[in-house]
Short mmCIF file of C-alpha atoms in Angstrom, two decimals:
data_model
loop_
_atom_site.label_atom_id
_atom_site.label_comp_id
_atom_site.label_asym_id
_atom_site.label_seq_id
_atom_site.Cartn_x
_atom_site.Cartn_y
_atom_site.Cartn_z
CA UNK A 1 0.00 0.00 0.00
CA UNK A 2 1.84 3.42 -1.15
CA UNK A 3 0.83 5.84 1.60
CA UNK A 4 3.98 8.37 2.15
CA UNK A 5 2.07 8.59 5.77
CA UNK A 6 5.75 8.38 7.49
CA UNK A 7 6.22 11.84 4.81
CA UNK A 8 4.05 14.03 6.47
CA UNK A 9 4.79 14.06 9.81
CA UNK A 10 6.92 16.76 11.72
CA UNK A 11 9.04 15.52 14.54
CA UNK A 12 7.42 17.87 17.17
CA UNK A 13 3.98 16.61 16.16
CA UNK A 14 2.30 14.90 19.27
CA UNK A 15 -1.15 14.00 17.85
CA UNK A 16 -2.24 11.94 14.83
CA UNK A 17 -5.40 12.64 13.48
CA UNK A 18 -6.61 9.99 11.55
CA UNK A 19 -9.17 11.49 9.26
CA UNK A 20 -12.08 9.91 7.17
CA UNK A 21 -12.61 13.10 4.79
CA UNK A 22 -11.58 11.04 2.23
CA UNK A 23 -13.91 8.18 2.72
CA UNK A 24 -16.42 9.35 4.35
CA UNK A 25 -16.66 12.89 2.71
CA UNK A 26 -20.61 13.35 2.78
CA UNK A 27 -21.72 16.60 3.22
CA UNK A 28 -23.63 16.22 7.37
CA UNK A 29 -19.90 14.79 8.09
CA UNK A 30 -18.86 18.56 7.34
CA UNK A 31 -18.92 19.60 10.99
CA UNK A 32 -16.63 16.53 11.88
CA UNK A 33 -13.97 17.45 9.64
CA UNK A 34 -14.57 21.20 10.59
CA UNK A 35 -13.12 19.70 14.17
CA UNK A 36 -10.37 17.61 12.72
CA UNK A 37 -9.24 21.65 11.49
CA UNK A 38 -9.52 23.20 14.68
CA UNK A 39 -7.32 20.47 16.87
CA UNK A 40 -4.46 21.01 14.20
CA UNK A 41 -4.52 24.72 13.98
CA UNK A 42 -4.72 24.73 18.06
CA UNK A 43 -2.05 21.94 18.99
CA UNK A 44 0.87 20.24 17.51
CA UNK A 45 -1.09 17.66 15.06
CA UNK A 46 -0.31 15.72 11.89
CA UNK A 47 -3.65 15.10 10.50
CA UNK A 48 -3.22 12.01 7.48
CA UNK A 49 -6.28 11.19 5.73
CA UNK A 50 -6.40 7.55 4.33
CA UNK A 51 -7.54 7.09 0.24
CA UNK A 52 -10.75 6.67 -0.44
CA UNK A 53 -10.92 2.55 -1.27
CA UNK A 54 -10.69 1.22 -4.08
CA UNK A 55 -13.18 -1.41 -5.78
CA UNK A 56 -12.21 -4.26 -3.92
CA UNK A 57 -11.58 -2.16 -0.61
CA UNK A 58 -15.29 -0.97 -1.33
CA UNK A 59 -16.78 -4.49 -1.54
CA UNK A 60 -14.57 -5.61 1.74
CA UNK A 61 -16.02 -2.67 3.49
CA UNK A 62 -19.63 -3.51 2.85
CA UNK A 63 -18.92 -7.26 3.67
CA UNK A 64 -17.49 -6.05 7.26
CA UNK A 65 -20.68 -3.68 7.70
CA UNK A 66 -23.16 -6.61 6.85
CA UNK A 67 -20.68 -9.42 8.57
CA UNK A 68 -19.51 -8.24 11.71
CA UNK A 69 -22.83 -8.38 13.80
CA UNK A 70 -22.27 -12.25 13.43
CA UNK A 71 -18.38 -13.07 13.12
CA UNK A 72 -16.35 -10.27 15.33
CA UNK A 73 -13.17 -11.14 13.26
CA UNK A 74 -14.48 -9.58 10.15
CA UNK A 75 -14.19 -6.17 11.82
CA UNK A 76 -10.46 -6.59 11.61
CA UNK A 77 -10.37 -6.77 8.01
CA UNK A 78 -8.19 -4.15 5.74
CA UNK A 79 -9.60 -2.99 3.12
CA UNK A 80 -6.29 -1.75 1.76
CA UNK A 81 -4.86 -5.29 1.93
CA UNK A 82 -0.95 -4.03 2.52
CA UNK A 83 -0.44 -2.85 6.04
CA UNK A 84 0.81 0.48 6.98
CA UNK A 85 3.39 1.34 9.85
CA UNK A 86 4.07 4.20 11.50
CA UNK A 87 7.76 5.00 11.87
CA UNK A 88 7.94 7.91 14.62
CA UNK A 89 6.14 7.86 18.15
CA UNK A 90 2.61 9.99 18.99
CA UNK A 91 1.20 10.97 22.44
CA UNK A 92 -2.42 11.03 20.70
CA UNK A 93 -3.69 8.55 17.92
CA UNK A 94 -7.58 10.43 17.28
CA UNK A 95 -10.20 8.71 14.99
CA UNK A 96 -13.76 10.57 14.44
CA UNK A 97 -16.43 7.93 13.26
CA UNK A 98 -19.61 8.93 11.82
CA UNK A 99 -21.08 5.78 12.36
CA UNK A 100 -19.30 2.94 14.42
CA UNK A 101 -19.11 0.33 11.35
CA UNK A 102 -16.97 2.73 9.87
CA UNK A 103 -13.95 2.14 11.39
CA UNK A 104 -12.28 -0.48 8.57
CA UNK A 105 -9.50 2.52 7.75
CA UNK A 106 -7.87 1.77 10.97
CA UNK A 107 -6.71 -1.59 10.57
CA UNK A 108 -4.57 0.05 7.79
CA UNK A 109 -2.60 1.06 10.55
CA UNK A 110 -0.03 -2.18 12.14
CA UNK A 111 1.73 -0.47 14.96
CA UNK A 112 -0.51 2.16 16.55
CA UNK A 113 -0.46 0.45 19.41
CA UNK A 114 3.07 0.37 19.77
CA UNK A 115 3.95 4.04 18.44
CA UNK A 116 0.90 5.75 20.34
CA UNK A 117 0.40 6.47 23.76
CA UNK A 118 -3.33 7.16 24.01
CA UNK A 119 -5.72 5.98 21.28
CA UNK A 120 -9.08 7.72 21.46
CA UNK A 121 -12.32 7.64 19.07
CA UNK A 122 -15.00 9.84 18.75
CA UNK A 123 -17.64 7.83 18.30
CA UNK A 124 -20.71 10.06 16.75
CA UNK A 125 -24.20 8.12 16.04
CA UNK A 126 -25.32 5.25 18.38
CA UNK A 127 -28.93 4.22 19.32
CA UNK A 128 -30.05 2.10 21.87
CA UNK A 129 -32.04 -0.26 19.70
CA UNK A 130 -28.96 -0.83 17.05
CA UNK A 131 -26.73 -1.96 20.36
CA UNK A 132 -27.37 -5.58 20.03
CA UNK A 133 -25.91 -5.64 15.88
CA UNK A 134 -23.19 -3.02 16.78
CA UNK A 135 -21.76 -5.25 20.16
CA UNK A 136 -18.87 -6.17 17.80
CA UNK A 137 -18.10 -3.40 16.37
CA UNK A 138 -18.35 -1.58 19.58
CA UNK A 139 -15.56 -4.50 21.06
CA UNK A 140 -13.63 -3.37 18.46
CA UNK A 141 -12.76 -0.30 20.64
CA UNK A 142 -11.44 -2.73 23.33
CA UNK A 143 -7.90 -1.37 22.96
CA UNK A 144 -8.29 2.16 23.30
CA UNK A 145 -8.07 4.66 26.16
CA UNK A 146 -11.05 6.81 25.66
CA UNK A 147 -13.99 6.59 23.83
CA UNK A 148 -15.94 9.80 22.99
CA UNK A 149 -19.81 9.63 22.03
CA UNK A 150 -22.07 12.01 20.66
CA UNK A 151 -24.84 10.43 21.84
CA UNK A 152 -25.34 11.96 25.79
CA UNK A 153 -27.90 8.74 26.67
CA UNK A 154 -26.08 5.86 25.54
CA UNK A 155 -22.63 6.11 27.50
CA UNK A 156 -23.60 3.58 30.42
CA UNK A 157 -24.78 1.33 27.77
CA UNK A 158 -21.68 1.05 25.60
CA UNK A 159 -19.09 1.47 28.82
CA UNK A 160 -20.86 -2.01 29.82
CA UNK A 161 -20.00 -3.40 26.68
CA UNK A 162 -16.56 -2.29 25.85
CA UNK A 163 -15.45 -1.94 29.36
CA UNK A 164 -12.90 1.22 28.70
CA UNK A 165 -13.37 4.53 29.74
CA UNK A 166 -16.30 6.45 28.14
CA UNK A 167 -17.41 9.95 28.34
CA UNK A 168 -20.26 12.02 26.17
CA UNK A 169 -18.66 14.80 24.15
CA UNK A 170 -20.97 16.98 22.96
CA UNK A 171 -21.46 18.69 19.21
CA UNK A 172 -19.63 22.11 19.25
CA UNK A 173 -19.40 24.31 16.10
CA UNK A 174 -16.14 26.90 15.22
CA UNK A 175 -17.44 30.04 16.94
CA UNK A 176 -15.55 31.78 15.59
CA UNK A 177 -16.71 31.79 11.56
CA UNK A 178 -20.37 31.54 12.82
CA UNK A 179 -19.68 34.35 15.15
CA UNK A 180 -21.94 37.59 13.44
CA UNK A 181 -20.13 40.72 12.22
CA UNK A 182 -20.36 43.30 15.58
CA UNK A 183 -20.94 45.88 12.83
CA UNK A 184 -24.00 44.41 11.32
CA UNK A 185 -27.08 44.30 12.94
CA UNK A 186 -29.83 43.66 10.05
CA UNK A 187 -30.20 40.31 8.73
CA UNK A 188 -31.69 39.92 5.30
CA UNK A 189 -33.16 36.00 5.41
CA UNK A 190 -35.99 35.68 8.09
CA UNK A 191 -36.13 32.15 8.44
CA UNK A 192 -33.71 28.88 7.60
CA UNK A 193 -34.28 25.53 8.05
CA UNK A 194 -32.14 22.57 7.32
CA UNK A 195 -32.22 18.64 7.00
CA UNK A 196 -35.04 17.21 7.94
CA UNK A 197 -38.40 19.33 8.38
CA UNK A 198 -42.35 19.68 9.29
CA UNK A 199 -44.61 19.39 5.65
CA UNK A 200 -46.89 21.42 7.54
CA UNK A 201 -44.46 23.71 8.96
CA UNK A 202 -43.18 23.92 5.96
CA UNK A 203 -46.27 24.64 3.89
CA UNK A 204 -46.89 27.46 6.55
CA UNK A 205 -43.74 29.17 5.62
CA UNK A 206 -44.34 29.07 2.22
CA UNK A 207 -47.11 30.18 2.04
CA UNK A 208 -46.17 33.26 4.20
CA UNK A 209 -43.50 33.60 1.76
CA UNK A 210 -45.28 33.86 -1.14
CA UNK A 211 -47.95 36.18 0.53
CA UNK A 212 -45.47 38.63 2.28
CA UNK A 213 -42.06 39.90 2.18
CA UNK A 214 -40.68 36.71 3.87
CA UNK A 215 -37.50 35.69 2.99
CA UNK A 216 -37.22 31.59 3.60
CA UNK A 217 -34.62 29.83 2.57
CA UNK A 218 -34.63 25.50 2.71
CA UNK A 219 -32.94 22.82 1.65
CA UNK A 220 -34.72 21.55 -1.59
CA UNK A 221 -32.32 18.46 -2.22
CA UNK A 222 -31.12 16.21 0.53
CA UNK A 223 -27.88 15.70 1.24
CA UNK A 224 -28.04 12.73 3.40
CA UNK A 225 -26.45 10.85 0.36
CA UNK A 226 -24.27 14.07 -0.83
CA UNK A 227 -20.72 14.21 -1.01
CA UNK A 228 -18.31 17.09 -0.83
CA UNK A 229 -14.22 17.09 -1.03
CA UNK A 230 -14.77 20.91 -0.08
CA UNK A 231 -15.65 20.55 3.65
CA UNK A 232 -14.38 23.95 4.72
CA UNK A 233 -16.73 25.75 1.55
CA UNK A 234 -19.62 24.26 3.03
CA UNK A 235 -19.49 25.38 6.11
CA UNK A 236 -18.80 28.90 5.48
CA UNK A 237 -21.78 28.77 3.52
CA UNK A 238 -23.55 27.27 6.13
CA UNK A 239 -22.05 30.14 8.50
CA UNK A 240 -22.65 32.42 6.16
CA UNK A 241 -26.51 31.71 5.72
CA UNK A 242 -27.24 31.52 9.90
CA UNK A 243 -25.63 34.19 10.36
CA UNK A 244 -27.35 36.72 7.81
CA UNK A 245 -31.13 34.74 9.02
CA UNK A 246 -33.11 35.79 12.03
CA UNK A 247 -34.42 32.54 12.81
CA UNK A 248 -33.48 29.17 12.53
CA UNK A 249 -35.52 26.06 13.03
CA UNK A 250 -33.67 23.07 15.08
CA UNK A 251 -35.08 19.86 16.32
CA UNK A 252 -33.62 17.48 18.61
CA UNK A 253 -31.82 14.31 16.68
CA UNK A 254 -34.46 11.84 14.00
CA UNK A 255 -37.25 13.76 15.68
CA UNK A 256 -39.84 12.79 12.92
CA UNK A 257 -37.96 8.41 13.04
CA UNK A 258 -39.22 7.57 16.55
CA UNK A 259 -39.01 3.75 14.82
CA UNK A 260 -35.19 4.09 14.73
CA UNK A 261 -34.38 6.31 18.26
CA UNK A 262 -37.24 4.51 20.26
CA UNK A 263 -37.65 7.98 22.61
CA UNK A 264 -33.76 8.35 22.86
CA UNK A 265 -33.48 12.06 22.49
CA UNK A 266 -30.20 13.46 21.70
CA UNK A 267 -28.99 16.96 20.97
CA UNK A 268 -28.42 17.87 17.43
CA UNK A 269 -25.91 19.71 15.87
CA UNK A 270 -28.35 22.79 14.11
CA UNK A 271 -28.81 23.94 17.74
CA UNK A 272 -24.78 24.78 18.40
CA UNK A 273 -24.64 26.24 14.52
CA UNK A 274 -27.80 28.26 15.09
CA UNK A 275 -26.99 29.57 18.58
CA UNK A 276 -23.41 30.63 17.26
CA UNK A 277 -25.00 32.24 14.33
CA UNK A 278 -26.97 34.00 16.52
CA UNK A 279 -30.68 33.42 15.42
CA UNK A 280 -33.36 33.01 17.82
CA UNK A 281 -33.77 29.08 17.52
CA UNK A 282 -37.24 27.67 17.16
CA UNK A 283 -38.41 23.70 17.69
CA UNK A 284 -38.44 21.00 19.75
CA UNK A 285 -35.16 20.49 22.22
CA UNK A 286 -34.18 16.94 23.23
CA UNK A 287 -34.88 18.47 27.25
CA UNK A 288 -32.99 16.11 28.64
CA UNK A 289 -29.93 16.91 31.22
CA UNK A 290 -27.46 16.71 28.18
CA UNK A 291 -29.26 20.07 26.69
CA UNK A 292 -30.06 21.38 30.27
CA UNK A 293 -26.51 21.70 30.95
CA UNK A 294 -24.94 23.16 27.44
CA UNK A 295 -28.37 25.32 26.53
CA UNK A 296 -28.88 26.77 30.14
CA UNK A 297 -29.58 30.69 29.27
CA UNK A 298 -32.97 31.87 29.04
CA UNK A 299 -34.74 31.94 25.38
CA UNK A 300 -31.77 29.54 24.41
CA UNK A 301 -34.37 27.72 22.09
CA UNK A 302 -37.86 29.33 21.61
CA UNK A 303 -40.47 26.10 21.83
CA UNK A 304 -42.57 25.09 19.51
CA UNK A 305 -44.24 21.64 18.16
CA UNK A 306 -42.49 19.47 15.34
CA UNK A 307 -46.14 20.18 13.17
CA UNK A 308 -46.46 23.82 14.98
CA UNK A 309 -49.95 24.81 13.34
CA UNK A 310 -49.17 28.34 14.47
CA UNK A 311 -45.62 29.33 13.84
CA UNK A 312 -46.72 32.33 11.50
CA UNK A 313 -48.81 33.73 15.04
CA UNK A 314 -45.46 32.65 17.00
CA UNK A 315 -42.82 34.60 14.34
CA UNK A 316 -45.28 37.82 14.35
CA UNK A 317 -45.82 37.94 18.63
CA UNK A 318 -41.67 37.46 18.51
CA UNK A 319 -41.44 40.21 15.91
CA UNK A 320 -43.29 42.71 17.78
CA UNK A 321 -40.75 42.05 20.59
CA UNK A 322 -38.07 43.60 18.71
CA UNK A 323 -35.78 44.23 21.97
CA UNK A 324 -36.14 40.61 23.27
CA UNK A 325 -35.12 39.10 20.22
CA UNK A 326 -31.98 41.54 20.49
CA UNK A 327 -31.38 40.25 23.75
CA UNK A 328 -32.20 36.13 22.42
CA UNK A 329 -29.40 36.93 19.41
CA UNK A 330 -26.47 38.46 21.90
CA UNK A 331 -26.83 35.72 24.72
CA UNK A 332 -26.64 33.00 22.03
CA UNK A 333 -23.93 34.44 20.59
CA UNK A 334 -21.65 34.96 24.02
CA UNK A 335 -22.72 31.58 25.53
CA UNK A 336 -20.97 29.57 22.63
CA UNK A 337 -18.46 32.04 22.44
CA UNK A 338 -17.65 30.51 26.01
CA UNK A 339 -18.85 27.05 25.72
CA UNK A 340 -19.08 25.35 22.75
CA UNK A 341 -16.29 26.58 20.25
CA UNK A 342 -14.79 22.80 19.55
CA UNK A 343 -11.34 23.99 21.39
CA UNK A 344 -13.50 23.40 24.44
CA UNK A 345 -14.35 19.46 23.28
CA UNK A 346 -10.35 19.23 22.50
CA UNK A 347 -9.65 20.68 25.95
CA UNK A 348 -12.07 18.27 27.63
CA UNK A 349 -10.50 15.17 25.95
CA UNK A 350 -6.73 16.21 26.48
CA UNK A 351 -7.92 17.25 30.37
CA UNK A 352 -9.54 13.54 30.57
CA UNK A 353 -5.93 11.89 29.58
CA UNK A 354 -3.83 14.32 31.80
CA UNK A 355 -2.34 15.68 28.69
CA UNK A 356 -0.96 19.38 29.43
CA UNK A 357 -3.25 22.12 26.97
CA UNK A 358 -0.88 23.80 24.44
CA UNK A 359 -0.92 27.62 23.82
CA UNK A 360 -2.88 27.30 20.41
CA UNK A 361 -5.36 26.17 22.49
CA UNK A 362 -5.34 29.23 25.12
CA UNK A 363 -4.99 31.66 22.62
CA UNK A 364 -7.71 30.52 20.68
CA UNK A 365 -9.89 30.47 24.02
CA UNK A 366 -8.69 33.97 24.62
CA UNK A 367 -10.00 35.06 21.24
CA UNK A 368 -13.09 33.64 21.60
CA UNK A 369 -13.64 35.53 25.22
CA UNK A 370 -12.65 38.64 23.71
CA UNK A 371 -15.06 38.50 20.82
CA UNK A 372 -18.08 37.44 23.85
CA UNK A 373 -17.20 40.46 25.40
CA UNK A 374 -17.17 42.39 22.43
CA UNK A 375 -20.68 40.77 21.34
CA UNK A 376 -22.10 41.65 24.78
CA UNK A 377 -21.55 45.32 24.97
CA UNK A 378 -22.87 45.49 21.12
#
């Protein structure tokens, strides 16, 4: 396998970031990747992104996705066939998974083990109900330090499984490119909505749309099967669209595909984008302690029902509150200013190994407190 992996390393380097951009490059893994950036501009990182498989690789992936649940050897496979080995020594071996049956890229990898001190994945999307297919892939992990997950309700439940030190990290967003322009008050969208959505909702906005001057902008494709080699393009526009909206609709995680959560309710990542943005967020919040404890200002999310037969009454009684939504915009903008920029999330995992916090890291934390206090006197 010709991977000059051992050619872009720098000897002062201390973490390996094993990236999946270029296998997994949909467009919802945008955010992920958006991370992945942030670690290596904040501490001493050599982030190496494995091909995208070829044929064969392709067709051994999808026979360790379909065979693992029943044969746990399967998950060991390499789909690159030649093994890789890392030549120099790394305090940090980091893996972000979308999905935990995507983790075939790392077995590329002979002697992480050996050359890394820490190994640590960030495990994104688990439910409860998939648990019983994913114990094997979730053994997998059995040999790492830390495991990460996105998922706030399930940590007990894989912990019991894999027996290694779990913790919930939760979504954060760069703060800084959502973070408004202090100079600009008026925003020229009125609403945005994203991913999945309300028909009736939906057909409400519309039709206000069409019968005022309404400015609502949607997603008319999906992009749950979308792919994008242009991560950091998306989300400025993504940045770029919250921040110029005054509302933004988020909804806890599969809100509408109770058949695939089963009532697990986990925070999704539109809330951190919209708060940073600073729109006044409208929908239905996971309320859980998860989303107590990183949404705990007042008018963090505005509530209203997944089919919310009044929203245009609930946009026109928040309109005519001009100074409260002032007041919603600047406390969502401080608050992840100070909490969930994804330095913190980096901070929280390098505090959780005893690993000391480099000064990439507090300078960027000292930007971002600078620019809250900047946004709060506005």
């Amino acid at each position: 396998m010709q991977l000059n992996i051992n050619n872009v390393d720098h000897q002062e380097s201390r973490i390996l970031l094993w990236s999946q951009r270029n296998i997994e490059n949909f467009i919802f893994n945008s955010c992920l990747f958006e991370f992945e950036d942030i670690i290596n501009d904040v501490d001493v990182a050599d982030l190496i992104s494995p091909p995208q498989y070829k044929f064969i690789g392709k067709i051994t992936k999808k026979f360790v996705k379909k065979t693992t649940q029943y044969c746990q050897i399967a998950a060991y496979l390499n789909p690159y066939f030649q093994p890789v080995y890392l030549e120099r020594e790394y305090d940090i071996f980091l893996t972000i998974l979308d999905f935990s049956d995507n983790l075939s890229s790392i077995n590329l990898l002979k002697n992480r083990r050996k050359k890394c001190q820490f190994s640590v994945c960030y495990l994104i999307e688990i439910w409860h109900k998939d648990l019983p297919k994913l114990k094997n892939f979730i053994e997998f992990f059995q040999d790492f330090d830390l495991i990460c997950l996105g998922h706030s309700e399930i940590v007990n439940d894989v912990q019991k499984i894999i027996d290694r030190p779990c913790i919930y990290l939760s979504p954060g967003v760069n703060a800084v490119k959502f973070c408004p322009d202090l100079a600009k008050s008026d925003r020229s969208i009125d609403l945005v909505t994203l991913g999945r959505r309300s028909e009736i909702v939906h057909g409400a906005l519309l039709e206000l749309a069409e019968q005022k001057n309404f400015f609502y902008y949607y997603d008319y494709i999906s992009g749950a099967k979308q792919r994008n080699n242009c991560h950091q393009e998306h989300r400025t526009l993504i940045a770029n669209l919250l921040k110029n909206s005054r509302y933004f609709i988020a909804n806890y995680a599969k809100i509408n595909q109770l058949q695939e959560t089963h009532g697990q309710r986990e925070i999704g990542y539109r809330f951190f984008e919209g708060a940073a943005a600073g729109c006044v967020l409208l929908g239905c919040s996971p309320d859980n302690v998860a989303f107590k404890h990183y949404f705990d200002w007042d008018n963090a999310i505005i509530p209203i029902d997944f089919d919310e037969y009044n929203i245009v009454k609930i946009i026109a009684e928040l309109d005519s509150q001009p100074e409260l939504l002032k007041q919603i915009q600047t406390d969502n903008v401080v608050n992840s200013l100070l909490k969930h920029d994804w330095v913190y999330r980096w901070e929280q995992i390098l505090r959780k190994l005893g690993m000391s916090i480099t000064p990439g890291i507090e300078q960027r934390k000292h930007q971002l407190q600078e620019l809250a206090i900047a946004y709060s006197k506005r």
